[in-house]
Coordinates of C-alpha atoms and ligand atoms in Angstrom, one line a residue:
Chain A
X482 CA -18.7 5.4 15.7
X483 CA -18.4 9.2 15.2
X484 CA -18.2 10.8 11.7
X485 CA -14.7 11.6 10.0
X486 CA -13.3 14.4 8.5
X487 CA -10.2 14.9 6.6
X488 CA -9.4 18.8 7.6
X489 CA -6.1 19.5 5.8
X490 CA -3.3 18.0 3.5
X491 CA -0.1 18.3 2.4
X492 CA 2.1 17.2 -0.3
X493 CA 5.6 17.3 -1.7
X494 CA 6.5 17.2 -5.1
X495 CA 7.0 13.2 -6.0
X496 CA 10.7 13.6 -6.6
X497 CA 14.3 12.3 -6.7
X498 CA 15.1 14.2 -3.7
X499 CA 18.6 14.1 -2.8
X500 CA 18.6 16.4 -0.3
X501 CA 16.4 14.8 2.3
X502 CA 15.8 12.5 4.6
X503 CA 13.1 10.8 5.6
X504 CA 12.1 12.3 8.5
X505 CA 12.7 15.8 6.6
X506 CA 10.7 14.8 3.4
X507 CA 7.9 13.8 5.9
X508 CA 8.1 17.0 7.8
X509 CA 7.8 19.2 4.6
X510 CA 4.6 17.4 4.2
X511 CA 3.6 18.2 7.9
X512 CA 3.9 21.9 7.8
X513 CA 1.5 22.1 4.9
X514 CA -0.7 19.9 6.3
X515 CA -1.0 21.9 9.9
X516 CA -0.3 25.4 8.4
X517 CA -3.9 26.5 8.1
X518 CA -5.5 24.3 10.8
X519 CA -5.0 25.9 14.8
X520 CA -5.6 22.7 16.1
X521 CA -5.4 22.4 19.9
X522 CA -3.0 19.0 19.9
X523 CA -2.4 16.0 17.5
X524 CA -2.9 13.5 19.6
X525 CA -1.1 10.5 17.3
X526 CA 0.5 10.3 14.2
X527 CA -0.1 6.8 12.4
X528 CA 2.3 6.9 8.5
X529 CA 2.8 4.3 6.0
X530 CA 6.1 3.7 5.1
X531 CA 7.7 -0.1 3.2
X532 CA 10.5 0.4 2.7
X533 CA 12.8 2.5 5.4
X534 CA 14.3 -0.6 6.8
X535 CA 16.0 -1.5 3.5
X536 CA 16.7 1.7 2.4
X537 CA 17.3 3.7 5.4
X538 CA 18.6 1.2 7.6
X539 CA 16.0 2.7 9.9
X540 CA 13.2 1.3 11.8
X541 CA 10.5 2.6 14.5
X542 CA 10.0 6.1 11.9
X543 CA 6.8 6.8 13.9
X544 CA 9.1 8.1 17.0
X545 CA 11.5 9.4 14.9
X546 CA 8.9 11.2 12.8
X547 CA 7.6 12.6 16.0
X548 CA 10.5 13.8 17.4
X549 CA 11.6 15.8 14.3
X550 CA 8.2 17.3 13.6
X551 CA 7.6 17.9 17.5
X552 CA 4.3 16.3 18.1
X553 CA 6.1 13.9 21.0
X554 CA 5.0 12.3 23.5
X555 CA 1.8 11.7 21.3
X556 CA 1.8 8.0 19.9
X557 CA 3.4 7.4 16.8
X558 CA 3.7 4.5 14.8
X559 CA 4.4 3.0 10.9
X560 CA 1.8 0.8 9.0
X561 CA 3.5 -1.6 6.4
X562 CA 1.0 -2.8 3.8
X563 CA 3.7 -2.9 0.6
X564 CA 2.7 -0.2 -1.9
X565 CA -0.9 -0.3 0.2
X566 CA 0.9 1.3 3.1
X567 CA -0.7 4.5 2.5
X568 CA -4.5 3.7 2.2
X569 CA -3.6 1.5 5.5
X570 CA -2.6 4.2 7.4
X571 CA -5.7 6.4 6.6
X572 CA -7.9 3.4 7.9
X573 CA -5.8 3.2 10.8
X574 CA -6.6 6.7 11.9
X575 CA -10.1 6.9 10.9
X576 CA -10.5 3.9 13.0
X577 CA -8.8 6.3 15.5
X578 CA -11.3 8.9 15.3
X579 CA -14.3 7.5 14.8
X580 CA -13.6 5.1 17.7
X581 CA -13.4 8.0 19.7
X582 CA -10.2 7.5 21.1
X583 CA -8.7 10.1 19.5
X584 CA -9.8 13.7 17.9
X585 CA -6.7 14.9 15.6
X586 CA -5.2 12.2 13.9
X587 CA -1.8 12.5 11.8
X588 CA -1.4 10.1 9.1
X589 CA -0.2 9.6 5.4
X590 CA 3.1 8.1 4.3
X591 CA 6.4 8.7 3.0
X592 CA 8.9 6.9 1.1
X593 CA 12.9 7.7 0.5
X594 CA 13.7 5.1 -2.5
X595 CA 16.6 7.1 -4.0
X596 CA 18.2 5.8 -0.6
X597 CA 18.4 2.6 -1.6
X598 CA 22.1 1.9 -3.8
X599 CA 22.5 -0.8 -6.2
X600 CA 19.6 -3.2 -6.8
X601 CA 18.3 -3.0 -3.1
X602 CA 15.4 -0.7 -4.1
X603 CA 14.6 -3.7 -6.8
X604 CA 15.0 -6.0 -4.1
X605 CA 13.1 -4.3 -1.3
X606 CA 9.9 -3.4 -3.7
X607 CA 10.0 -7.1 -4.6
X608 CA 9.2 -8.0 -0.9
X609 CA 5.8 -7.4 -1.6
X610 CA 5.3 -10.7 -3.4
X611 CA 5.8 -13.9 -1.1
X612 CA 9.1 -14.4 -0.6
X613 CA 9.3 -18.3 -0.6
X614 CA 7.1 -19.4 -3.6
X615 CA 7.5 -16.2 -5.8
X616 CA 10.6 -14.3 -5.6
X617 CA 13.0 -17.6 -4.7
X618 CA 12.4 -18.5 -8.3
X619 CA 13.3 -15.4 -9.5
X620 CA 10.7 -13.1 -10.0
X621 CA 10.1 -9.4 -9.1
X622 CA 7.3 -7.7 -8.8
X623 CA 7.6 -6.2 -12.3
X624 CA 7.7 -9.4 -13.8
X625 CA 4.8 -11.3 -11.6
X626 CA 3.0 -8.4 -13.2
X627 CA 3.8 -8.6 -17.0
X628 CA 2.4 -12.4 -16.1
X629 CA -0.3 -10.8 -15.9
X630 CA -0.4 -8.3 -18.7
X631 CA 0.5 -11.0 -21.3
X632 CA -2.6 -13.7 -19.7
X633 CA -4.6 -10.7 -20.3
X634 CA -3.6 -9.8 -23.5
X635 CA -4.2 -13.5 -24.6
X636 CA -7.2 -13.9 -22.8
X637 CA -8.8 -10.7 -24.3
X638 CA -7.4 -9.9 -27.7
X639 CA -5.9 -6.5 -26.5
X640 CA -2.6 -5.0 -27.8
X641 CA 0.1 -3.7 -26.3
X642 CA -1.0 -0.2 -28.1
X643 CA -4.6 -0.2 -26.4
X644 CA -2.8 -0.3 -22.8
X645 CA -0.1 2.4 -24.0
X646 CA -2.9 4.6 -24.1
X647 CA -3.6 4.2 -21.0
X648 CA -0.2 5.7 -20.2
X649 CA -0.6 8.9 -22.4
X650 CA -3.7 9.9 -20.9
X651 CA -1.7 9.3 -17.2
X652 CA 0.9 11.6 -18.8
X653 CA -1.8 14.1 -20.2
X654 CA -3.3 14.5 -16.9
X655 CA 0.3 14.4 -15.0
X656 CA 1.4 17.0 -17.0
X657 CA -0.8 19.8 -15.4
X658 CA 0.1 18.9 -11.6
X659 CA 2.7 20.3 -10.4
X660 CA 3.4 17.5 -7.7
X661 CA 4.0 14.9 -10.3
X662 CA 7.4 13.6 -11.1
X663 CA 6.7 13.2 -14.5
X664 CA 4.8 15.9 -15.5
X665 CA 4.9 15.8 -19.7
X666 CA 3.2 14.6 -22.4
X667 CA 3.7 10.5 -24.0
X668 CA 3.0 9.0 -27.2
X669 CA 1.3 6.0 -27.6
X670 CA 5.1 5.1 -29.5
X671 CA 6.9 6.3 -26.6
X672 CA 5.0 3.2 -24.2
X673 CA 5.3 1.1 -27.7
X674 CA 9.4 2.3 -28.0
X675 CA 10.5 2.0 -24.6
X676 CA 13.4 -0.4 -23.1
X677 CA 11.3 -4.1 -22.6
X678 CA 11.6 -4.4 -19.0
X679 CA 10.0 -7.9 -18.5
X680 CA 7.7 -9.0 -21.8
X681 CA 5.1 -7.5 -22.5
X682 CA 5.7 -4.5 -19.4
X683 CA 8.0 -1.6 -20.9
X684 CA 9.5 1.2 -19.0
X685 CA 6.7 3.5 -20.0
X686 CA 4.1 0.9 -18.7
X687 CA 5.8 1.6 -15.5
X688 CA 5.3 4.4 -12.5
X689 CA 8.8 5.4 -12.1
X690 CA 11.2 5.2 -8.4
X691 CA 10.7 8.6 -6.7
X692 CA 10.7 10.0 -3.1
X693 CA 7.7 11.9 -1.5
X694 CA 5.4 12.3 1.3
X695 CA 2.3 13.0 1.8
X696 CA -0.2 14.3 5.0
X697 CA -3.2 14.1 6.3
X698 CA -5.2 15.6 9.3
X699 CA -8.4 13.8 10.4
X700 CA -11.3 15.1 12.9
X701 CA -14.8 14.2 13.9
X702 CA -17.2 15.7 11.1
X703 CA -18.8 17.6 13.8
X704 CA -15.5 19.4 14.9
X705 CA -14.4 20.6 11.8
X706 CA -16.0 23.7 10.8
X707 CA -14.2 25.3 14.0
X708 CA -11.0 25.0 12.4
X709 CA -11.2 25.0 8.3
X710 CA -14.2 25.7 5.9
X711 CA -12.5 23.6 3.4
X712 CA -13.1 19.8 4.6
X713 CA -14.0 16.5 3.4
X714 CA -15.8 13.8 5.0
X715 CA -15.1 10.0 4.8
X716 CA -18.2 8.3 3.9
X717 CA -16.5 5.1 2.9
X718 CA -13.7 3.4 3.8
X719 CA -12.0 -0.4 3.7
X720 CA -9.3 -2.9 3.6
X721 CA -9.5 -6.2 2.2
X722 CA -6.9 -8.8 0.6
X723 CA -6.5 -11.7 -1.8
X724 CA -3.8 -14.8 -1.8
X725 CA -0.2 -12.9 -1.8
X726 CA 0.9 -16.1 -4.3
X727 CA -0.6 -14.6 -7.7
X728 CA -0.6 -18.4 -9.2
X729 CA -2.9 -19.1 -6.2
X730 CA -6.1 -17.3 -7.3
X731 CA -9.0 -18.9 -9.1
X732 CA -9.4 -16.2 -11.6
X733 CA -5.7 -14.2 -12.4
X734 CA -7.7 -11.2 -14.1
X735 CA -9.7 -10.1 -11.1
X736 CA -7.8 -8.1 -8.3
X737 CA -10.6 -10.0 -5.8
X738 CA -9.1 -7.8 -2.8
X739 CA -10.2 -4.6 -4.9
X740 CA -13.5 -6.4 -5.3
X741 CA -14.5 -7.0 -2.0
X742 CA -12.9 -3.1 -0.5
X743 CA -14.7 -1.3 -3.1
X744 CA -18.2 -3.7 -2.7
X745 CA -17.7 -2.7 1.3
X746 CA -16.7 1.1 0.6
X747 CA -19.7 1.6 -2.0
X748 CA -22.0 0.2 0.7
X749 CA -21.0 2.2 3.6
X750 CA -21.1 5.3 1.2
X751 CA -24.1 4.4 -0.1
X752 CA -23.0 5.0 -3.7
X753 CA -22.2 3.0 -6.4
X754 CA -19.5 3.2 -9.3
X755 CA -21.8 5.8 -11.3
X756 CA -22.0 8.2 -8.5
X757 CA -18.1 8.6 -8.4
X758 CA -17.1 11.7 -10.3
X759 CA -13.5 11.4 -9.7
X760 CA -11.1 8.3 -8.5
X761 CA -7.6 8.1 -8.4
X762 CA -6.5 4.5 -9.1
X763 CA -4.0 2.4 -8.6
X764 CA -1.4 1.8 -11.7
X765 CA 1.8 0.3 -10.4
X766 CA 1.8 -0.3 -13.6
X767 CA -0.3 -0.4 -17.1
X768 CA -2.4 -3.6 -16.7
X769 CA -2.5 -2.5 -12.7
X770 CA -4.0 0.3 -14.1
X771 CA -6.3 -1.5 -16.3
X772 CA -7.9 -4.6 -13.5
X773 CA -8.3 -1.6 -11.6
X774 CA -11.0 0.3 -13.4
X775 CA -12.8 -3.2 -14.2
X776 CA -12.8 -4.4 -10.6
X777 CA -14.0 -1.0 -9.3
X778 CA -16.9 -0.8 -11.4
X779 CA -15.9 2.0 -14.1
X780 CA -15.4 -0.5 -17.1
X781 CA -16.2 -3.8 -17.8
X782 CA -14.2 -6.6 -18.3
X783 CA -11.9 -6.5 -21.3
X784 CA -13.5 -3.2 -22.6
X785 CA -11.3 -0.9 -21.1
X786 CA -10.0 0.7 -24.8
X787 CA -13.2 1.2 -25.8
X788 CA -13.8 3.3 -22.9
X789 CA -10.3 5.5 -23.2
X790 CA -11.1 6.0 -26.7
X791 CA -14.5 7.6 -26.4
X792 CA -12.9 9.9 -23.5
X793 CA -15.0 8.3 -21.2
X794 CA -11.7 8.3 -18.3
X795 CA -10.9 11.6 -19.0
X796 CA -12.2 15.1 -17.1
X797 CA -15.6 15.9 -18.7
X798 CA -16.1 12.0 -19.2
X799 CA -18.3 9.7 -17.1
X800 CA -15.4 9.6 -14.6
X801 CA -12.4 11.6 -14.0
X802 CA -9.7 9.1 -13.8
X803 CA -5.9 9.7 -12.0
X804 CA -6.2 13.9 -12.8
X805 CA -3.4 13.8 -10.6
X806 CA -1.4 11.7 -13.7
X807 CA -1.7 8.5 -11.4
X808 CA 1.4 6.4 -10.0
X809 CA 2.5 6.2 -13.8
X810 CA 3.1 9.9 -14.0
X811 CA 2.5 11.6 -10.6
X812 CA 4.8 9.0 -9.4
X813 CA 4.6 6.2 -6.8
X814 CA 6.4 6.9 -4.1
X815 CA 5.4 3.0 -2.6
X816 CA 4.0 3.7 1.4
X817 CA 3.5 7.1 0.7
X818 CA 1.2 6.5 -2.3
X819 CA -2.1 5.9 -0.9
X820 CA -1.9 9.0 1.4
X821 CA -1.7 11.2 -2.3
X822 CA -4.7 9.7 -3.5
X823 CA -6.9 10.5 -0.5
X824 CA -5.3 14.3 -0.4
X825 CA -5.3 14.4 -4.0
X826 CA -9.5 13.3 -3.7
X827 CA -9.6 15.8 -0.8
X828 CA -8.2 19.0 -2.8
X829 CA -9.9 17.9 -5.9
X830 CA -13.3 18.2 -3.8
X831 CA -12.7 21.7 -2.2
X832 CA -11.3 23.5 -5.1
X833 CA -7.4 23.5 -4.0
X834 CA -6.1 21.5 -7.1
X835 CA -5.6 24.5 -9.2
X836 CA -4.3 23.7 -13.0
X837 CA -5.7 19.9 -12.8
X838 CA -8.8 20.8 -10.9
X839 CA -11.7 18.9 -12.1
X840 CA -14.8 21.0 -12.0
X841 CA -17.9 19.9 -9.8
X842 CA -16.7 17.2 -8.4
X843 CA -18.9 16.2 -5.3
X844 CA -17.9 12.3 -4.6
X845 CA -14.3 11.2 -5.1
X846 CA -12.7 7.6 -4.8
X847 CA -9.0 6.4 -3.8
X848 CA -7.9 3.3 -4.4
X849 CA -4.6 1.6 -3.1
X850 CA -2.8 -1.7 -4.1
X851 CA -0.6 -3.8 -1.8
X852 CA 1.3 -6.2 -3.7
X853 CA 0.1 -7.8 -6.9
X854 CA -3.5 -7.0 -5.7
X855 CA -2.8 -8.8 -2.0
X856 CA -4.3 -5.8 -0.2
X857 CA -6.2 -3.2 -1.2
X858 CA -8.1 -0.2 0.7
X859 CA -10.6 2.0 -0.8
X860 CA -11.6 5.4 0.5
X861 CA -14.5 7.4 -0.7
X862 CA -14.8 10.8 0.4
X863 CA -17.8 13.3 -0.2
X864 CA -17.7 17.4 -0.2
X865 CA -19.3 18.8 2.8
X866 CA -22.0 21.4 2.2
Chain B
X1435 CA 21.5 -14.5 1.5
X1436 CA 19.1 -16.9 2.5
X1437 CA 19.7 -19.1 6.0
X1438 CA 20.1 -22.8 5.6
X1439 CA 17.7 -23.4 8.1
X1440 CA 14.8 -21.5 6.3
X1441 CA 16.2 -22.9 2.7
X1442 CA 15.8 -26.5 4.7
X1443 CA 11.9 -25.7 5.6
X1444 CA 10.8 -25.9 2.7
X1445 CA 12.3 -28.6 0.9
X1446 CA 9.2 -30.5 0.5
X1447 CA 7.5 -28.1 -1.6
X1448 CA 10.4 -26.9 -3.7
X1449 CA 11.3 -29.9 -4.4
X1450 CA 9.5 -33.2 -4.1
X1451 CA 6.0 -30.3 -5.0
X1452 CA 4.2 -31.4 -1.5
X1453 CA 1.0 -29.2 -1.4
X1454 CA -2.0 -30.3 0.4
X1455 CA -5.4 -31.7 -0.8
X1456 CA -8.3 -30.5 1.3
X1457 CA -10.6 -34.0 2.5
X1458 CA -13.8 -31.7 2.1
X1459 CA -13.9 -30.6 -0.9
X1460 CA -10.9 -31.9 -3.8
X1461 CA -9.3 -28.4 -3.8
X1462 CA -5.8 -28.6 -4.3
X1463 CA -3.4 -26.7 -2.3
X1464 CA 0.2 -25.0 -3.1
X1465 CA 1.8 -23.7 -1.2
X1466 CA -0.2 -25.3 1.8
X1467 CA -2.4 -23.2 3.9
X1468 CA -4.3 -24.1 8.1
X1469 CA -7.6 -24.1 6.1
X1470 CA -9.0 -24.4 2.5
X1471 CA -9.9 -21.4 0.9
X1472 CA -12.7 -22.6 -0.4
X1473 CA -14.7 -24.3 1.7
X1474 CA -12.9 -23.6 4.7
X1475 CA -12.2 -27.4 5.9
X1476 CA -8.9 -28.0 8.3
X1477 CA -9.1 -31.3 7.0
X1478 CA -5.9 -31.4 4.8
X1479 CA -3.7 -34.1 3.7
X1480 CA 0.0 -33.9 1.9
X1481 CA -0.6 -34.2 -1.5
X1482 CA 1.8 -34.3 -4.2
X1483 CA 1.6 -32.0 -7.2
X1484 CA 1.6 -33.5 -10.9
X1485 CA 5.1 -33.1 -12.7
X1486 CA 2.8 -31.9 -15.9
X1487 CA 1.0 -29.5 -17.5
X1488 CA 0.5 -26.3 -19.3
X1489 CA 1.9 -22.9 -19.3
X1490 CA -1.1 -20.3 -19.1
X1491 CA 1.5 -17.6 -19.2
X1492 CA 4.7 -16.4 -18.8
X1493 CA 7.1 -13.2 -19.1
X1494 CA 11.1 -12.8 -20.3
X1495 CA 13.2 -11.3 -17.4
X1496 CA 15.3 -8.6 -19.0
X1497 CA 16.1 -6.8 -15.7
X1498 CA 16.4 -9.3 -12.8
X1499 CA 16.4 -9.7 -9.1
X1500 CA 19.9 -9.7 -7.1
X1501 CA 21.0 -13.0 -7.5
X1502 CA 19.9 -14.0 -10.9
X1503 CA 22.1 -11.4 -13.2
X1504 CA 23.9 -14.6 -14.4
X1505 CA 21.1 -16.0 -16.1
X1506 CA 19.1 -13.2 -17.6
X1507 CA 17.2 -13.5 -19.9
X1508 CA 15.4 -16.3 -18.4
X1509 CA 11.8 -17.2 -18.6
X1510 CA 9.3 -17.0 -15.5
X1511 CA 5.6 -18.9 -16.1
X1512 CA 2.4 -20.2 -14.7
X1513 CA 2.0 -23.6 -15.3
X1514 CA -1.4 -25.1 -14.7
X1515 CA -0.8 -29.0 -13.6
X1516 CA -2.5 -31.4 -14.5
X1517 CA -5.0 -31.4 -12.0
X1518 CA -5.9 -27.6 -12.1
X1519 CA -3.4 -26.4 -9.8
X1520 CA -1.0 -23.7 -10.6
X1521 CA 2.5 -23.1 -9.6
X1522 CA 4.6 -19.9 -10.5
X1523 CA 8.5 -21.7 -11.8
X1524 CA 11.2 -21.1 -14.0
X1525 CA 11.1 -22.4 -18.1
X1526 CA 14.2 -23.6 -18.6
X1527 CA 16.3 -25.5 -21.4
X1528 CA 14.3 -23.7 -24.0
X1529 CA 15.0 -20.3 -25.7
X1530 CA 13.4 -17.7 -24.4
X1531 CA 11.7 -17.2 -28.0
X1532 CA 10.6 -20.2 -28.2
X1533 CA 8.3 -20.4 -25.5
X1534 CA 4.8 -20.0 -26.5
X1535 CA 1.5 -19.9 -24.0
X1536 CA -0.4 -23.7 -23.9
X1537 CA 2.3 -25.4 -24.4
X1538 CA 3.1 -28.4 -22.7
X1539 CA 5.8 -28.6 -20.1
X1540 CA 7.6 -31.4 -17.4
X1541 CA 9.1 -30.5 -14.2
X1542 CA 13.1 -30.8 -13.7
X1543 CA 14.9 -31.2 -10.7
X1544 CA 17.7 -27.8 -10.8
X1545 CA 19.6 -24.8 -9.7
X1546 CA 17.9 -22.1 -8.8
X1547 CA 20.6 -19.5 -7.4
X1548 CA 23.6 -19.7 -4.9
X1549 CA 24.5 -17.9 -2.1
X1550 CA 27.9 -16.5 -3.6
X1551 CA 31.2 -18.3 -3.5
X1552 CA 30.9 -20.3 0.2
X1553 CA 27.1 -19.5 0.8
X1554 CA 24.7 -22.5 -0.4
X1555 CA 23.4 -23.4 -3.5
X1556 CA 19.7 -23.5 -3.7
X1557 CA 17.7 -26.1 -5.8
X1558 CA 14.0 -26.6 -7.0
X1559 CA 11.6 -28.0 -9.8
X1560 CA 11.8 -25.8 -12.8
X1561 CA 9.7 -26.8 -16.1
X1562 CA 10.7 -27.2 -19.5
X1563 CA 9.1 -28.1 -22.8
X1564 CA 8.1 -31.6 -23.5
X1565 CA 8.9 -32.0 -26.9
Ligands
LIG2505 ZN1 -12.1 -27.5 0.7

């Protein structure tokens, strides 16, 4: 297996936006992400993408993807992994490259929700959840989650308050980047105030419905230098899942799928949890948020307010957590979502995220959900010196 | 709009709560799986669920899937049966107030949704309180 690189990114602003389409969303991504790399081809493009089938009435984006951005007759193809499309799509090319099957590697994701009318974006996101056993009885995926939230509040003692906080520093942090769709400050009353969407989740527990795109060139390591000085290598990388029924897992508070990625990520890294300096994590919604830090190592179990009180998540703490502002207020735009995190990691470790740069960061973490914790990929990537 | 054949599939489950027992090792299974999760055994048998038990937890539906606009706000639990398994369903003939984690609840055979005016009418177990 040859050694990866992620050479370039590119982002658009996370975004009700109106104005394109999918393949043109994605393409604004694209020329960012090739503008200051003279690469000789790209030699496959691999994007995550849930929900273009509902939403777009459109199916097989990889070929129309390539035909916009002009990259045909290289292969192209979509990865659907729910909300973990993203994070599956950067495994899928690293596996490209380090394979050695291919040297430059498209990828990322890009999602178009405000094409959805009615309840079908409701509807499509919910497709995440298992169908037969979940959402015939009427769930969604907001309310298989506040199941969650309120078994953890019970089971812990924690308030609603202690996991709105956890929202204003996602706001705090949002509020310098200039990607993020929600970029101002919360109260811990706005969370507290906020329309009850399904008891005990409120709107302001919730990432909001936006449209963006983000990607993502990968290399061989050893190729890089010849075209950027301002690379990343992937030291760590892995997928792994849980049962897509919540009610089917032996213990409801640990996301076991984010468990077992991270434990195989760590060890092919060689790091552990106290060697990350910044991670951008996955919180769909608060207690997303929340089983997230605990099953990744940076809190323990139940302890999580204790931790955002101290400052402990927060730049200068003892880990950088969501600079970016997170899903909750960069925004989660679903299959595109897991590509940000790994270019947001990448620019935070070469010096390219400007107002919400976190200083010295050498070892960054990104950390993708699929479902209700069904899937979950973890990247780690490392500065190259 | 769901097809009557794949409504049809899973009758057994929905509505007589047929899971499977794995042989190997006791562990209950719903809905049923090729292999136990936890000791990996094929050797399954049909095994039908307990009508009681407890709700570990549960959440109001204020904003609700298509299809279920009529009903809202309507409750959505996780009851843990009798024998340790547990089952995400509806809480139903209770107030949505009312409804308070541990406590005790029976299955009940009823509607779950229909498929507008001439599409069909879907049914399952939901659980209420056993007072
Ligand atoms: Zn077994």
């Amino acid at each position: 297996m040859r050694r990866v690189a992620v050479l370039s990114t590119g982002l658009t602003k996370v975004d009700k936006q109106w104005r394109k389409s999918i393949k043109e969303l994605y393409g604004d991504a694209a020329r960012l992400a090739i503008k200051d790399v003279k690469i000789p081809q790209i030699d496959a493009l691999i994007v995550g993408n849930m929900c273009a089938s509902d939403l777009s009435d459109q199916n097989n984006i990889g070929a129309l993807i390539a035909d916009y951005i002009g990259i045909a007759p290289s292969t192209a193809y979509r990865i659907e992994a729910a909300c973990g499309s993203g994070g599956a799509a950067v495994l899928g090319a690293y596996l490209a490259v380090a394979s050695g099957m291919y040297d430059f590697v498209m990828t990322g994701g890009v999602e178009k929700l405000t094409d959805g009318v009615g309840g079908n974006t409701t509807h499509s996101l919910g497709k995440a959840a298992d169908a037969e056993f979940e959402l015939f009885y009427g769930s969604s995926f907001v309310s298989l989650n506040a199941m969650l939230m309120n078994h953890y509040m019970h089971h812990y003692h924690i308030s609603r308050e202690d996991f709105a906080d956890f929202a204003v520093l996602m706001h705090k942090n949002g509020s310098r980047n200039p990607y993020a769709q929600l970029p101002f400050p919360i109260t811990r009353e706005t969370v507290i105030n906020s329309d009850m969407i399904s008891d005990p989740i409120s709107l302001y527990d919730c990432a909001p419905v936006g449209d963006g795109a983000a990607s993502l060139i990968l290399c061989p390591l050893e190729d890089a230098p010849k075209y950027s000085d301002s690379y990343v290598e992937i030291t760590g990388i892995a997928g792994a899942t849980d049962t897509i029924n919540l009610s089917s897992r032996e213990d409801l508070l640990t996301l076991k799928s984010t468990v077992s990625a991270a434990e195989k990520a760590y060890k092919m890294a060689k790091v552990s949890p106290r060697d990350i300096d910044v991670a951008e994590i996955h919180d769909t919604f608060t207690i997303t948020g929340v089983l997230s830090l605990e099953d990744l190592g940076f809190c323990e179990k139940g302890k999580f307010h204790k931790t955002l009180a101290n400052g402990g998540f927060e730049p200068g703490g003892s880990i950088s957590i969501n600079p970016s502002g997170g899903l909750k207020s960069r925004g989660h735009p679903v299959g595109a979502t897991g590509a940000y995190q790994v270019a947001e990691i990448a620019m935070q470790l070469t010096n390219k995220a400007d107002k919400w740069q976190i200083p010295d960061a050498e070892i960054g973490l990104a950390q993708n959900i699929g479902g209700s914790g069904s899937s979950t990929y973890v990247t780690i990537l490392r500065r190259s010196r | 709009m769901m097809s009557v054949p794949r409504y049809w599939r899973e009758i057994p489950e929905r509505t007589r709560f047929e899971g499977a027992r794995c042989t190997a090792c006791g562990n209950t299974l719903f809905p049923p799986r090729m292999k136990c999760p936890k000791c990996g055994s094929e050797a399954l048998e049909k095994y039908k669920l307990p009508q009681k038990g407890k709700l570990m937890t549960y959440t109001i539906v204020r904003s609700p899937p298509k299809g279920f606009e009529k009903m809202t706000p309507y409750v959505l639990g996780m009851v843990k049966l009798d024998d340790g398994t547990i089952v995400t369903v509806q809480i139903t003939d209770v107030q949505p107030n009312q409804v308070s984690i541990g406590m005790q609840v029976e299955s009940v055979f009823r509607k779950i949704s229909e498929d507008g005016e001439s599409g069909i009418i879907e049914y399952a177990l939901k659980f209420r309180p056993i007072f």
